[in-house]
CSV table of C-alpha atoms in Angstrom, one decimal:
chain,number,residue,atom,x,y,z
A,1,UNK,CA,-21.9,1.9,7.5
A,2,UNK,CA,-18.7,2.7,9.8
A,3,UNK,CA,-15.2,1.5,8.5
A,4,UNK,CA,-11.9,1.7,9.2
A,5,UNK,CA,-11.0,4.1,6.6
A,6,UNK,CA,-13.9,6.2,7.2
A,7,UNK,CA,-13.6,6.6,10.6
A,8,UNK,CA,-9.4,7.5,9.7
A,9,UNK,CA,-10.4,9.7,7.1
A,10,UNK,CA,-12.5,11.9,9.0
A,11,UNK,CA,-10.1,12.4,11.8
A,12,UNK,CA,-7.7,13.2,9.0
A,13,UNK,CA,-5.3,10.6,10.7
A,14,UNK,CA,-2.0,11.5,8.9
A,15,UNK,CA,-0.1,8.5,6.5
A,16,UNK,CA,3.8,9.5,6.5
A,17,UNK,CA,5.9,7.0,8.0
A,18,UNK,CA,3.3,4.5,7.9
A,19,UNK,CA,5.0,2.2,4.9
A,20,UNK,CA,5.1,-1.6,5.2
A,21,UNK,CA,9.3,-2.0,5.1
A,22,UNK,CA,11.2,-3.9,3.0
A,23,UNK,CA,14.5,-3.2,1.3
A,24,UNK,CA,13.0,-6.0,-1.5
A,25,UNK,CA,9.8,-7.3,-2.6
A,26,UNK,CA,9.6,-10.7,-4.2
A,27,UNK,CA,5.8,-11.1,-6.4
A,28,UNK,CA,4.3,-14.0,-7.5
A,29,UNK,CA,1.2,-14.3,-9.5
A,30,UNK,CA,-1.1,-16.5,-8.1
A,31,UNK,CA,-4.8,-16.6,-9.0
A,32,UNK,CA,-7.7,-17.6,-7.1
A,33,UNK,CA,-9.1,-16.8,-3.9
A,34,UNK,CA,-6.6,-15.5,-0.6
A,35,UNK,CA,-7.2,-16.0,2.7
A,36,UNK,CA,-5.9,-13.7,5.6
A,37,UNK,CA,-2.2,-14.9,5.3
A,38,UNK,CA,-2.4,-15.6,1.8
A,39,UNK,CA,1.3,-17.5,1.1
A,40,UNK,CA,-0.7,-20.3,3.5
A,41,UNK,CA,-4.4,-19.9,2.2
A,42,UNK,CA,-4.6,-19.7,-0.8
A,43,UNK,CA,-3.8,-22.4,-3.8
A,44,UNK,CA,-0.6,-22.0,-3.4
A,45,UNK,CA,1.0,-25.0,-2.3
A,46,UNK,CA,0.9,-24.0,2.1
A,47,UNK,CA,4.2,-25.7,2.6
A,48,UNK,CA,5.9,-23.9,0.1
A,49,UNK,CA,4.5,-20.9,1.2
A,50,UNK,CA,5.7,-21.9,4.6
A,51,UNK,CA,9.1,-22.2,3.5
A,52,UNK,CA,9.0,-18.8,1.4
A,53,UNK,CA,8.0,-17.1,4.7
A,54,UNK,CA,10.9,-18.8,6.8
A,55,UNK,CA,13.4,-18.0,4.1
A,56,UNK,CA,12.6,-14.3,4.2
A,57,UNK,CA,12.4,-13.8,8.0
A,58,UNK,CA,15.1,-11.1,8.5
A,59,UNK,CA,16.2,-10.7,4.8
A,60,UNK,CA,14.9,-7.2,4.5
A,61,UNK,CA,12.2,-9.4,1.7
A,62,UNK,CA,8.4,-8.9,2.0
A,63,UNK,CA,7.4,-12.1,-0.4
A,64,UNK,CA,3.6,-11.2,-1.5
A,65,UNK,CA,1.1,-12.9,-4.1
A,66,UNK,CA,-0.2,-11.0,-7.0
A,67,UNK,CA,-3.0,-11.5,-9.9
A,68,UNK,CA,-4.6,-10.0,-12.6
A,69,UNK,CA,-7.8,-7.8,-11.8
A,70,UNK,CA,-10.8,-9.5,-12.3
A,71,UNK,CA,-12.4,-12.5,-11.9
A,72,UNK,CA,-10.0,-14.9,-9.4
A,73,UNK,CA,-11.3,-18.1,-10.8
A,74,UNK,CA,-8.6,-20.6,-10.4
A,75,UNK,CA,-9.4,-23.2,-12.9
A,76,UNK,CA,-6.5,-25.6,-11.8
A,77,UNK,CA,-4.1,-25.6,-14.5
A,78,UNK,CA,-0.2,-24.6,-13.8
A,79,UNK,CA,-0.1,-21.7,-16.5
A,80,UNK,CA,3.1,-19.6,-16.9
A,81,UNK,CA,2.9,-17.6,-13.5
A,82,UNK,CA,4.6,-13.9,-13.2
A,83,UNK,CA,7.4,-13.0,-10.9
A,84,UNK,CA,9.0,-10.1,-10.0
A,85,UNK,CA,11.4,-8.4,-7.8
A,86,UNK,CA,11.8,-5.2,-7.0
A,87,UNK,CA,15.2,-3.3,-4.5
A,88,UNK,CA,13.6,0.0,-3.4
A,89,UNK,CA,16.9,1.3,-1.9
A,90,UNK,CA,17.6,4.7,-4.1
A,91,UNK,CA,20.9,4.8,-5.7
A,92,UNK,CA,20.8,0.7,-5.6
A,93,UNK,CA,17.0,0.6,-7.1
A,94,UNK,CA,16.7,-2.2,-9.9
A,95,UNK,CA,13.4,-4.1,-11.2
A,96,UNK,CA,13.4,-8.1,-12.6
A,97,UNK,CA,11.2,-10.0,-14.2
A,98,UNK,CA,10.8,-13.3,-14.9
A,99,UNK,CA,7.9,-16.4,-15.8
A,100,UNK,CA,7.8,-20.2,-13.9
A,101,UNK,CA,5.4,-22.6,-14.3
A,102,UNK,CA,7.5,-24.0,-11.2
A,103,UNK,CA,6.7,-21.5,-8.0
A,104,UNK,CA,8.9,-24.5,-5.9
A,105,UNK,CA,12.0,-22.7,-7.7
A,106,UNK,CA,11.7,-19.8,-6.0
A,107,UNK,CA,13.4,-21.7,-3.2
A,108,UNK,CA,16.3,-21.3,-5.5
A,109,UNK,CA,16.6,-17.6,-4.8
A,110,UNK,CA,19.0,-16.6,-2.2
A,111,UNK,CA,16.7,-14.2,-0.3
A,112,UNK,CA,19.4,-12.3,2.1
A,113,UNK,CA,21.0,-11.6,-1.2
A,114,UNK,CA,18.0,-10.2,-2.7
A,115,UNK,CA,17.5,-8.4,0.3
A,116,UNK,CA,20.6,-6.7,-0.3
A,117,UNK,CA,20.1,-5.7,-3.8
A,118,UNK,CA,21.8,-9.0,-5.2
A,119,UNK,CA,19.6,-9.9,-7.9
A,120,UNK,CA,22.3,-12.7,-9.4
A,121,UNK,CA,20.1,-16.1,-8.0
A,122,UNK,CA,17.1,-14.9,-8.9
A,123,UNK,CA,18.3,-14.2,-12.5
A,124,UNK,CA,19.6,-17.8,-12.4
A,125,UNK,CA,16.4,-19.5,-10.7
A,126,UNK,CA,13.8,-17.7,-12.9
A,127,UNK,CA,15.9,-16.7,-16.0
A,128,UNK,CA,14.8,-13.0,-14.3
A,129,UNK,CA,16.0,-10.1,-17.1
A,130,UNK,CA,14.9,-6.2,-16.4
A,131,UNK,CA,11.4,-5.4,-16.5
A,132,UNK,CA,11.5,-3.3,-19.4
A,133,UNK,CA,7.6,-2.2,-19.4
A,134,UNK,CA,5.4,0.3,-17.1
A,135,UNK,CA,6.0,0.7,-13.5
A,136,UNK,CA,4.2,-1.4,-11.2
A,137,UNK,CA,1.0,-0.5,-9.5
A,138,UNK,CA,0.2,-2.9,-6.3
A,139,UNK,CA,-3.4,-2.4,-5.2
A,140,UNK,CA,-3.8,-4.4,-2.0
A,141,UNK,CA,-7.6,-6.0,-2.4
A,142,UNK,CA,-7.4,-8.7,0.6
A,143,UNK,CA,-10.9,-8.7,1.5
A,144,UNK,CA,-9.9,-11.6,4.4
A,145,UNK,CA,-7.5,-9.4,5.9
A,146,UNK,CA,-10.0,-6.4,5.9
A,147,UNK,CA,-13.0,-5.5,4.0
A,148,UNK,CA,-11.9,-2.6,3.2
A,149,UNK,CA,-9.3,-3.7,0.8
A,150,UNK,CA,-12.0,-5.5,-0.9
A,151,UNK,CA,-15.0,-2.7,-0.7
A,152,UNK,CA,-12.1,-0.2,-2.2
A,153,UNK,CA,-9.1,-1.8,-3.6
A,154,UNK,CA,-11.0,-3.8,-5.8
A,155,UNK,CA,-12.6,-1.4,-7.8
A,156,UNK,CA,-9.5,0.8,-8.2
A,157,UNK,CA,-7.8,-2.0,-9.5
A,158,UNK,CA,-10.2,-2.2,-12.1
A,159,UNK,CA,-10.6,1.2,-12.9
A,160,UNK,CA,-7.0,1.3,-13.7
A,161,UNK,CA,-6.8,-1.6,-15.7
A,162,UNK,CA,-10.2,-0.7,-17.3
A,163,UNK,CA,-8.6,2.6,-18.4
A,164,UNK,CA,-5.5,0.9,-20.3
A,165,UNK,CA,-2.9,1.1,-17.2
A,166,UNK,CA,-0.6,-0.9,-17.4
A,167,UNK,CA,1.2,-2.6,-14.9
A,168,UNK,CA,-1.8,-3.0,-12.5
A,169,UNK,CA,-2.1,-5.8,-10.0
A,170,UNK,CA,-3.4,-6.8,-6.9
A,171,UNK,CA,-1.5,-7.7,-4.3
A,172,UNK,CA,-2.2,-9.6,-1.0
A,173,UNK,CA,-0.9,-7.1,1.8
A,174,UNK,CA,0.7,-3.4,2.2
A,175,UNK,CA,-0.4,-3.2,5.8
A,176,UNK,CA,-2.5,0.0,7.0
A,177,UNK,CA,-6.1,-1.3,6.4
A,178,UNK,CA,-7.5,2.2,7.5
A,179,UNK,CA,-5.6,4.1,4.7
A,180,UNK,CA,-7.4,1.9,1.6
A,181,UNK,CA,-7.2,1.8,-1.1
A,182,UNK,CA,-3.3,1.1,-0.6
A,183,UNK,CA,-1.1,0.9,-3.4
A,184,UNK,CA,2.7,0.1,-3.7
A,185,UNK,CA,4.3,1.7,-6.7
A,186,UNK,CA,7.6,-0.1,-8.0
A,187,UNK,CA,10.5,-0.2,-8.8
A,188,UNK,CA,10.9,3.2,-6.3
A,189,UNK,CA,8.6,1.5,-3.1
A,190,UNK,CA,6.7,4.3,-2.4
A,191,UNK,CA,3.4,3.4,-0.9
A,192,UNK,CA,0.0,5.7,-1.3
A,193,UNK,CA,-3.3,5.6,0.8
A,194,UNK,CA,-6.8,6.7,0.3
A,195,UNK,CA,-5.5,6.5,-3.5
A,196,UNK,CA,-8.2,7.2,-6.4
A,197,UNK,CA,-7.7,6.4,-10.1
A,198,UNK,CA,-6.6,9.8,-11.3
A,199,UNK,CA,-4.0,9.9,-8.1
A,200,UNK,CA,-2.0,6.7,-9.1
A,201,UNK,CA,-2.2,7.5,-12.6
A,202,UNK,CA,-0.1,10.9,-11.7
A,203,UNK,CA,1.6,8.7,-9.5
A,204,UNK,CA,2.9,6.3,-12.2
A,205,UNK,CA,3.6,9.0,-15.0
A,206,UNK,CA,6.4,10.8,-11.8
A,207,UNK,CA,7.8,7.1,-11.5
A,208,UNK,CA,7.9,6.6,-15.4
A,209,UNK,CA,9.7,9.9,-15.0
A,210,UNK,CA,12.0,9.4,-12.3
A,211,UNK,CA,9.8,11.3,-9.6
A,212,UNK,CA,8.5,10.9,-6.8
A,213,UNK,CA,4.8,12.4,-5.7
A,214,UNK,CA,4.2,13.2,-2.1
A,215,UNK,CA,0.6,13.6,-1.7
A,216,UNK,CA,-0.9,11.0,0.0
A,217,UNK,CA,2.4,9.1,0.1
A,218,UNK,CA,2.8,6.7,3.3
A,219,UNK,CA,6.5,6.4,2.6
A,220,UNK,CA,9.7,4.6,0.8
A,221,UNK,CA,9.4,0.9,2.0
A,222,UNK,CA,13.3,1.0,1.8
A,223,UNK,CA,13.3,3.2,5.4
A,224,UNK,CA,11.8,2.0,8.7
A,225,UNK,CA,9.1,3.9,9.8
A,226,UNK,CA,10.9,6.9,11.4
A,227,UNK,CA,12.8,6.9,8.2
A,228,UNK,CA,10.1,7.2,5.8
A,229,UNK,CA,8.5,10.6,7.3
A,230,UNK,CA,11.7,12.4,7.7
A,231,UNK,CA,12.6,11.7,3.9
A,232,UNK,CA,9.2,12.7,3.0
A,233,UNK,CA,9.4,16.0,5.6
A,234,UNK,CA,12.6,16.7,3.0
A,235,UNK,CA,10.8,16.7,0.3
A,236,UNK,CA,8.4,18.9,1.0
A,237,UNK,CA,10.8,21.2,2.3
A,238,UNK,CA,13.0,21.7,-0.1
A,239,UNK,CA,10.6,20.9,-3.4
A,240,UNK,CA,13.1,17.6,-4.0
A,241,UNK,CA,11.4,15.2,-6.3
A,242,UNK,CA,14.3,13.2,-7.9
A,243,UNK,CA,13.2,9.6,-7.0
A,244,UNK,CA,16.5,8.5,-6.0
A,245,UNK,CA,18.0,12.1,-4.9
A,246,UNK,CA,17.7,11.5,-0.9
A,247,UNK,CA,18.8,8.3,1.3
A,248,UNK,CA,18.2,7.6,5.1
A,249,UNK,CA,22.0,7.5,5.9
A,250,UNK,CA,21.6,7.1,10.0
A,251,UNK,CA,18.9,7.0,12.3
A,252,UNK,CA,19.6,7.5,16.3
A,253,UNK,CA,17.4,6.7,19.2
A,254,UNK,CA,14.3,4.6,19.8
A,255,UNK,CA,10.8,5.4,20.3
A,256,UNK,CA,8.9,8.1,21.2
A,257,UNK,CA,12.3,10.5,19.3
A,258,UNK,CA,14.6,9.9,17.2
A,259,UNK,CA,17.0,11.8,15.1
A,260,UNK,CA,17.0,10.8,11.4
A,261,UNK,CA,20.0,12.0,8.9
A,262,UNK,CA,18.8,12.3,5.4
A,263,UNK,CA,21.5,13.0,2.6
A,264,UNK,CA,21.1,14.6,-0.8
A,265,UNK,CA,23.5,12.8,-3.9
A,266,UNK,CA,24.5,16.6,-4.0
A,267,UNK,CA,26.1,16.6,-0.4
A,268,UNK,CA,23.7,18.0,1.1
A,269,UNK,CA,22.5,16.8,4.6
A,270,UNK,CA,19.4,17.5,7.1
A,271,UNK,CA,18.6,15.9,10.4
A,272,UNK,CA,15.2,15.7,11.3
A,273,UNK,CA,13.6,15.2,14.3
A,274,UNK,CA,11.1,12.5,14.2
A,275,UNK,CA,8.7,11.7,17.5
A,276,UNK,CA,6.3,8.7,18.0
A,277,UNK,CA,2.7,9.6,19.5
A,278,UNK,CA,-0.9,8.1,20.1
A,279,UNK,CA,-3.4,8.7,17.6
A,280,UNK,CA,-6.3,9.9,19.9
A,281,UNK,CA,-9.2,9.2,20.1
A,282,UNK,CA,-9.2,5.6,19.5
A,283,UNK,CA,-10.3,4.2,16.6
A,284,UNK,CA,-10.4,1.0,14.9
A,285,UNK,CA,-7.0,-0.2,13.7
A,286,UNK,CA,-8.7,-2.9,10.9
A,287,UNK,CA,-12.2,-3.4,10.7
A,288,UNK,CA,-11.5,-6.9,12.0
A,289,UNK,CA,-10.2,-5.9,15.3
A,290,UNK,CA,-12.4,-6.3,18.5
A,291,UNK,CA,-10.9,-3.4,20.4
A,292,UNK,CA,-10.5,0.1,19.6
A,293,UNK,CA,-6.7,1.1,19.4
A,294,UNK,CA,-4.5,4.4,19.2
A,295,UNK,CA,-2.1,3.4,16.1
A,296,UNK,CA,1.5,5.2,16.6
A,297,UNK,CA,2.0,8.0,14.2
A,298,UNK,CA,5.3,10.1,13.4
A,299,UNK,CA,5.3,13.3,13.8
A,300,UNK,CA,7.9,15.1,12.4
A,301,UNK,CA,9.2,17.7,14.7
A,302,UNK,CA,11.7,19.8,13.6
A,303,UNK,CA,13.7,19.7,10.2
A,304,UNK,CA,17.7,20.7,10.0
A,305,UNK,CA,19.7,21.6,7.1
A,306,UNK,CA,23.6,20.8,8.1
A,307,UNK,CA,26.6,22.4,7.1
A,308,UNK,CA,30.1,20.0,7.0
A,309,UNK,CA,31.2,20.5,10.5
A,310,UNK,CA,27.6,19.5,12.2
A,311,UNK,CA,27.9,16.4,10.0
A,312,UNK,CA,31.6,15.7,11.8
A,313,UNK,CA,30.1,16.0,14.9
């Protein structure tokens, strides 16, 4: 049977730049079934997912629900839920946790803050402190947004946590259906596609170490798109792994080109050239979509090391 992620893997669509953004991601643990926009269908109260999604509009804060692998049985009670947040912008990057049996007080958070790296009102709401354990590993398993995240994500999430991983959850939406298994590593905000067990586990031992891995990354969730595959396109270029060794510093233009600035803590600086094109032949975007589409993909062009005086100009 045809999927979405069949069909992209074997026209070896490529994955930089492809990233859901978010400067911040707020988590909360909610177990039981998810519908397609889960912070409105699920158990989750729906007006106080309502008013999560209204706070974060233009915050720079993707708010998401999490849970265990596993069985989702919901059996009513209000147990001590899990919350976390996570600021993915490297030389600002910070990860808090904290337990409610209250979701309402995450009202309490000022999210333009937190999209700014102000952890301060969640620390006050939530009694949030550092997250002192493994990194996180988000496996997106949303079977109502896309079978595939169900078919595939599932079962990697339970491999992992099966295998003594720790830090393994599954999360309601990364975006890129076609790329599953997804998973969002934190506190960095790298995303992976097509990901298998012994992938993320190399994955999560480079983040436990400061260190970023670049095959099959989609991109730092911290850039927009254009961002996220010229700081990968550095990477690769120069052998830079240091998680929080390059930042997006300015982008110029608008689709199909732009020209992206990426600095090194070092000084250094490259601008890369970053174009926008049609993934041909059409394929299926989701395996929920009637149509057949051509999803935009960035193509990195051309990649610039600068000396002092090009960075004047």
């Amino acid at each position: 049977m045809s999927t979405c992620t069949t069909v992209s893997r074997d026209l070896d669509e490529p994955m930089a730049g492809t990233a859901a953004t978010a400067t911040t991601w707020l988590l909360l643990e909610q177990p039981g079934p998810w519908g397609a926009k889960a912070l409105t269908s699920s158990h989750l109260d729906p007006a106080l997912g309502r008013a999560l999604e209204a706070a974060a509009q233009g915050t720079g804060v993707r708010v998401a629900l999490i849970r265990r692998p596993g069985p989702h049985a919901d059996l009513g009670t209000a147990p001590q839920r899990q919350v976390y947040a996570a600021h993915t912008v490297p030389g600002r990057v910070w990860l808090r946790s904290a337990t409610t049996d209250d979701p309402v007080r995450l009202l309490d958070i000022d999210l333009a803050a937190l999209g700014r790296g102000d952890h301060h009102t969640f620390d006050t709401a939530l009694h949030g402190t550092p997250h002192t354990g493994d990194p996180l590993a988000l496996v997106c398993t949303n079977g109502k947004r896309d079978r595939c995240c169900a078919l595939l994500g599932r079962p990697l999430a339970a491999e992992l946590s099966a295998s003594g991983v720790d830090g393994v959850w599954e999360v309601t939406h990364l975006g890129g259906h076609r790329f599953s298994p997804t998973v969002l590593v934190l506190p960095y905000g790298y995303a992976y596609g097509r990901a298998q067990a012994h992938a993320v586990k190399e994955v999560l031992h480079g983040a436990q170490e400061g260190r970023v891995v670049v095959e099959g990354c989609r991109g730092n969730s911290a850039w927009e798109r254009p961002g996220q595959a010229a700081e990968l396109a550095v990477r690769t270029a120069t052998g830079e792994y240091a998680a929080e060794a390059l930042t997006v510093v300015l982008t110029r233009g608008e689709a199909p080109r732009w020209e992206v600035t990426v600095a090194h803590v070092d000084g250094r600086h490259w601008r890369v050239v970053v174009t926008q094109g049609a993934s041909t032949p059409p394929r299926p975007e989701s395996c929920g979509a009637a149509v057949l589409g051509s999803p935009a993909r960035m193509d990195v062009v051309a990649v610039h090391a600068l000396r002092s005086a090009a960075l004047v100009g």
